[in-house]
Short mmCIF file of C-alpha atoms in Angstrom, two decimals:
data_model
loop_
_atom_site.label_atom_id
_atom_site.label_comp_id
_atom_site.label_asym_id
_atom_site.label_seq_id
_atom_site.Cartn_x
_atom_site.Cartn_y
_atom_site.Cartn_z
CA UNK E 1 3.66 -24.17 26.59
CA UNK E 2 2.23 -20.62 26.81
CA UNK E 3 2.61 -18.33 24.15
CA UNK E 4 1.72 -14.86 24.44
CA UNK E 5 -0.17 -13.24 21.63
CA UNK E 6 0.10 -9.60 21.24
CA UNK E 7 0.76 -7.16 18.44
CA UNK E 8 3.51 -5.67 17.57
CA UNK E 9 3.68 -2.17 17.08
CA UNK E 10 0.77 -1.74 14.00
CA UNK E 11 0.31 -5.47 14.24
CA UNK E 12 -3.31 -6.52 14.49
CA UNK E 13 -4.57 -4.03 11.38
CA UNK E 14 -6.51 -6.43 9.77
CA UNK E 15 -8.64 -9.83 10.61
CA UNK E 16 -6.97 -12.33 8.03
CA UNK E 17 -3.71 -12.03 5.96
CA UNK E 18 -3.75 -11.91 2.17
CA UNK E 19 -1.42 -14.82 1.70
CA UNK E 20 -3.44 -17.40 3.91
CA UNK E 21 -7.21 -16.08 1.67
CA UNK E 22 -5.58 -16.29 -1.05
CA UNK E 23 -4.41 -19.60 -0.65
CA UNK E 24 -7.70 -20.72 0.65
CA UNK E 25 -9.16 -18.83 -2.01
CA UNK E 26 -7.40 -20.86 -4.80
CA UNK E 27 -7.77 -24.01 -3.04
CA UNK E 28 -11.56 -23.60 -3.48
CA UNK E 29 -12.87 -23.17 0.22
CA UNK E 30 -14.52 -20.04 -0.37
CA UNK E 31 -13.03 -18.13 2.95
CA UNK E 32 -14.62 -15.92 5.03
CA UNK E 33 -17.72 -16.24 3.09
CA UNK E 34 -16.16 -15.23 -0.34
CA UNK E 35 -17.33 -17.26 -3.36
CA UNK E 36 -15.76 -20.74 -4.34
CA UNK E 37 -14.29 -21.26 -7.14
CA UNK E 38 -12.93 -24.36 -8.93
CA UNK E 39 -9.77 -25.13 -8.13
CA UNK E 40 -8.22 -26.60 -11.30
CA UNK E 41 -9.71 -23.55 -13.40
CA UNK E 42 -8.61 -20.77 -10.79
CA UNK E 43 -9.27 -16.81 -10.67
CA UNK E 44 -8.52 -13.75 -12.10
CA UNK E 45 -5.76 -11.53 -9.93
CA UNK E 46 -8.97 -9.45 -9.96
CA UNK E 47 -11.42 -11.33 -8.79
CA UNK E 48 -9.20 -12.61 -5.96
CA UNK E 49 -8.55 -8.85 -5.12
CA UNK E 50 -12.41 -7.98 -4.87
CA UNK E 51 -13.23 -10.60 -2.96
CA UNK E 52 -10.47 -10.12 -0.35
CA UNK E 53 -11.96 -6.66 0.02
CA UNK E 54 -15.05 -8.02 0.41
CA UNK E 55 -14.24 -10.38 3.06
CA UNK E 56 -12.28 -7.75 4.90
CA UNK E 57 -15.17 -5.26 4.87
CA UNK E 58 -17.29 -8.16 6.12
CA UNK E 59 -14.96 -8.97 8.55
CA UNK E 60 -14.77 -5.39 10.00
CA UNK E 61 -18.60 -5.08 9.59
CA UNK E 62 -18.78 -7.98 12.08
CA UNK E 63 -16.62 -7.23 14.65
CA UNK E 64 -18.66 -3.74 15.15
CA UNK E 65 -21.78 -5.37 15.05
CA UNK E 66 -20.15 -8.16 17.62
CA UNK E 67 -18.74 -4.99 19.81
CA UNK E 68 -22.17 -3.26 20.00
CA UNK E 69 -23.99 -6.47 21.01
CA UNK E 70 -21.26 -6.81 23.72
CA UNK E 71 -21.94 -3.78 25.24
CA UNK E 72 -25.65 -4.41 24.55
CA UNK E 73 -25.37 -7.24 27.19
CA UNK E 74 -22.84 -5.75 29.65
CA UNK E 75 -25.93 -3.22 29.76
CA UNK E 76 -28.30 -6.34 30.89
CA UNK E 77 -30.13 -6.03 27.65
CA UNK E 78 -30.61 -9.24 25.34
CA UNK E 79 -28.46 -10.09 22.65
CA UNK E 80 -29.47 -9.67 18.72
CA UNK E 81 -31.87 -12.19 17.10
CA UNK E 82 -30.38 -13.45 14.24
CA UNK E 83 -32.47 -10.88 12.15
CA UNK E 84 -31.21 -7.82 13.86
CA UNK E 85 -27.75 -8.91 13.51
CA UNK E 86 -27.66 -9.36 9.72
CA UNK E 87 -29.51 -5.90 9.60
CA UNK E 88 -27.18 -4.62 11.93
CA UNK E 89 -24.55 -6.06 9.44
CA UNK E 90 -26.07 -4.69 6.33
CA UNK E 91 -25.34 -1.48 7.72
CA UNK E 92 -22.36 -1.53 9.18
CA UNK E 93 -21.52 -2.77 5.62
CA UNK E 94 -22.96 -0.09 3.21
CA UNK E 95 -21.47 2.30 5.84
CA UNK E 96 -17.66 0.93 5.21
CA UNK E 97 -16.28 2.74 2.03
CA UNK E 98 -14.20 0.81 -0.46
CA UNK E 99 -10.99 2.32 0.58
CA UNK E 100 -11.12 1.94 4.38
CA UNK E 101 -9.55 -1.13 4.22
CA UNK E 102 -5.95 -1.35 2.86
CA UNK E 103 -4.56 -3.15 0.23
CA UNK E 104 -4.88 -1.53 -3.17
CA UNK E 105 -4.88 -3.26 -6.19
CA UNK E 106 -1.18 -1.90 -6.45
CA UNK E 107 -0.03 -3.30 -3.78
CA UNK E 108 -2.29 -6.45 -4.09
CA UNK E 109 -0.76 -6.99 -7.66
CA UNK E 110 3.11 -6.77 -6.08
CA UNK E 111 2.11 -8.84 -3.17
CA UNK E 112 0.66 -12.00 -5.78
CA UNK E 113 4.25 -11.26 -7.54
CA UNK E 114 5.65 -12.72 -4.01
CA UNK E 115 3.75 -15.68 -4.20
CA UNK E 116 4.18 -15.99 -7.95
CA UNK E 117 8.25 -15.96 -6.68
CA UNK E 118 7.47 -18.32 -4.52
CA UNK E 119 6.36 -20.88 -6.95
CA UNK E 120 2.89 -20.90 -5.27
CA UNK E 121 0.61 -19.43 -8.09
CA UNK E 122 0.47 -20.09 -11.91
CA UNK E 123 -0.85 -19.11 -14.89
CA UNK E 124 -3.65 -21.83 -16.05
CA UNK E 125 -3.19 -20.59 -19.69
CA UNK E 126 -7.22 -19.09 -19.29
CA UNK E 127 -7.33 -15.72 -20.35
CA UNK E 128 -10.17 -13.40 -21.21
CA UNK E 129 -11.29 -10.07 -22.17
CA UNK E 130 -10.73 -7.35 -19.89
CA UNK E 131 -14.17 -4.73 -19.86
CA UNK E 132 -11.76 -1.91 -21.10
CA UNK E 133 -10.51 -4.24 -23.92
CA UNK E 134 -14.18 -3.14 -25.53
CA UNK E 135 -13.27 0.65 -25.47
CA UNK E 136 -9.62 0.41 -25.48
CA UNK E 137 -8.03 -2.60 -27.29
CA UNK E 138 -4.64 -2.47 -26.19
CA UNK E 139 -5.46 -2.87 -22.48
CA UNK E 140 -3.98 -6.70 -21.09
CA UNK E 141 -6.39 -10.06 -20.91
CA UNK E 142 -7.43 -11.25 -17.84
CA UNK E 143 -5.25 -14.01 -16.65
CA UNK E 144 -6.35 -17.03 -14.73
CA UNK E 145 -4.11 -18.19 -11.85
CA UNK E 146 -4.14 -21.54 -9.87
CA UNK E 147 -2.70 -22.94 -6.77
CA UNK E 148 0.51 -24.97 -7.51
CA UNK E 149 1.45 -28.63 -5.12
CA UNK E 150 4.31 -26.15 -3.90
CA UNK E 151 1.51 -23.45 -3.10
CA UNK E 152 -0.52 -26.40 -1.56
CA UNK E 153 2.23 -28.02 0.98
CA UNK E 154 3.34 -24.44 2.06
CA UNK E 155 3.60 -24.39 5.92
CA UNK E 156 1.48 -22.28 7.71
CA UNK E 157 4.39 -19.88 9.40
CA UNK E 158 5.79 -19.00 5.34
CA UNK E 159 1.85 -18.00 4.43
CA UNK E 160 1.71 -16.09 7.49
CA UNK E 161 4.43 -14.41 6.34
CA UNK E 162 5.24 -14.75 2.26
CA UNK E 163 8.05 -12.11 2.19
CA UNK E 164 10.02 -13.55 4.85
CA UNK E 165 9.93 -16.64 3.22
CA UNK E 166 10.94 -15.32 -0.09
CA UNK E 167 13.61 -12.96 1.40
CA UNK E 168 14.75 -14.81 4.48
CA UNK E 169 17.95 -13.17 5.11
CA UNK E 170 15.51 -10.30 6.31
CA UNK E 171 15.17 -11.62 9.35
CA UNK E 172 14.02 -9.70 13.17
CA UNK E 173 17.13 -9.76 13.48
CA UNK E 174 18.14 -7.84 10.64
CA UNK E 175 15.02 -5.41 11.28
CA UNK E 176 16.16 -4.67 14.84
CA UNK E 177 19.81 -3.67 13.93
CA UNK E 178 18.80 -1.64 11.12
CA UNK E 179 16.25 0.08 13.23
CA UNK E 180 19.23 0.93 15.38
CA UNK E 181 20.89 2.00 13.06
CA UNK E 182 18.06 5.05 12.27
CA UNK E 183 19.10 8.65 13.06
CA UNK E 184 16.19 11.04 14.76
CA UNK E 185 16.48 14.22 14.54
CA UNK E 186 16.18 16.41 17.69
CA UNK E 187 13.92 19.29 17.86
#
């Protein structure tokens, strides 16, 4: 069976989804080159944040470096040695500033609420000084969060999509007729 694989309108915006690295993340496979962690002692919402980031900047960093080598051949030229593509990288990647890539800490810190919802994450009961905590005392600890067996047997099409799973009478279907439903002014 053929599927066809396109984007939706805005679909496509970024390389990985946050659900699936974070899940991979907290499993301990260290995705898209991020660091591994243990699995049973888990990560700081933080840490899992940054490192996201980090892999999506990588991510983006490689897919220029991979477009200008592709027009580097279609030019008959030869493709990058393995040393001019990791220099090539290392500047694509101090070009990329922190904010290109979406996904604030905001909405990073709602987003882990959905998969907290889900019964995916926990709290290990690790906590630890934040920085500010040494210039402001009142700020909150950093908490550690693992992968729970529910996070772990989670099928692939609810990670793809964590709020569908979690709100599932929002449906396409439901999408479509209140798009229909949406008034446009006429100018």
């Amino acid at each position: 069976m053929m599927m066809e694989i396109r984007p939706q309108l805005g679909g496509f915006v970024r390389p990985f989804g946050a659900a699936w690295f974070i899940v991979e993340f907290l499993k301990g496979n260290g995705p898209q080159d991020s660091k591994t962690i243990d699995p049973a002692e888990g990560a700081p919402m933080t840490d899992i944040h940054s490192e996201y980031k980090l892999a999506l900047h990588r991510a983006h960093a490689k897919d220029t470096v991979e477009r200008v080598e592709e027009n580097r051949i279609r030019r008959g030229k030869p493709a990058f040695t393995e040393e001019e593509f990791q220099e090539l990288m290392e500047h694509y990647l101090s070009r990329i500033p922190y904010k290109l890539t979406k996904m604030r800490y905001a909405s990073f810190t709602r987003y882990f609420g959905h998969l907290k919802r889900l019964g995916w994450v926990e709290e290990t009961g690790k906590t630890e000084p934040s920085a500010i905590q040494d210039d402001y005392p009142p700020a909150p600890s950093r908490v550690y969060y693992r992968l729970t067996e529910k996070g772990h047997r989670a099928p692939p099409d609810q990670i793809s999509n964590p709020v569908r799973a979690l709100y599932p009478h929002f449906d396409s279907a439901y999408s479509r007729e209140k798009k229909h439903l949406k008034l446009y002014a006429r100018y």
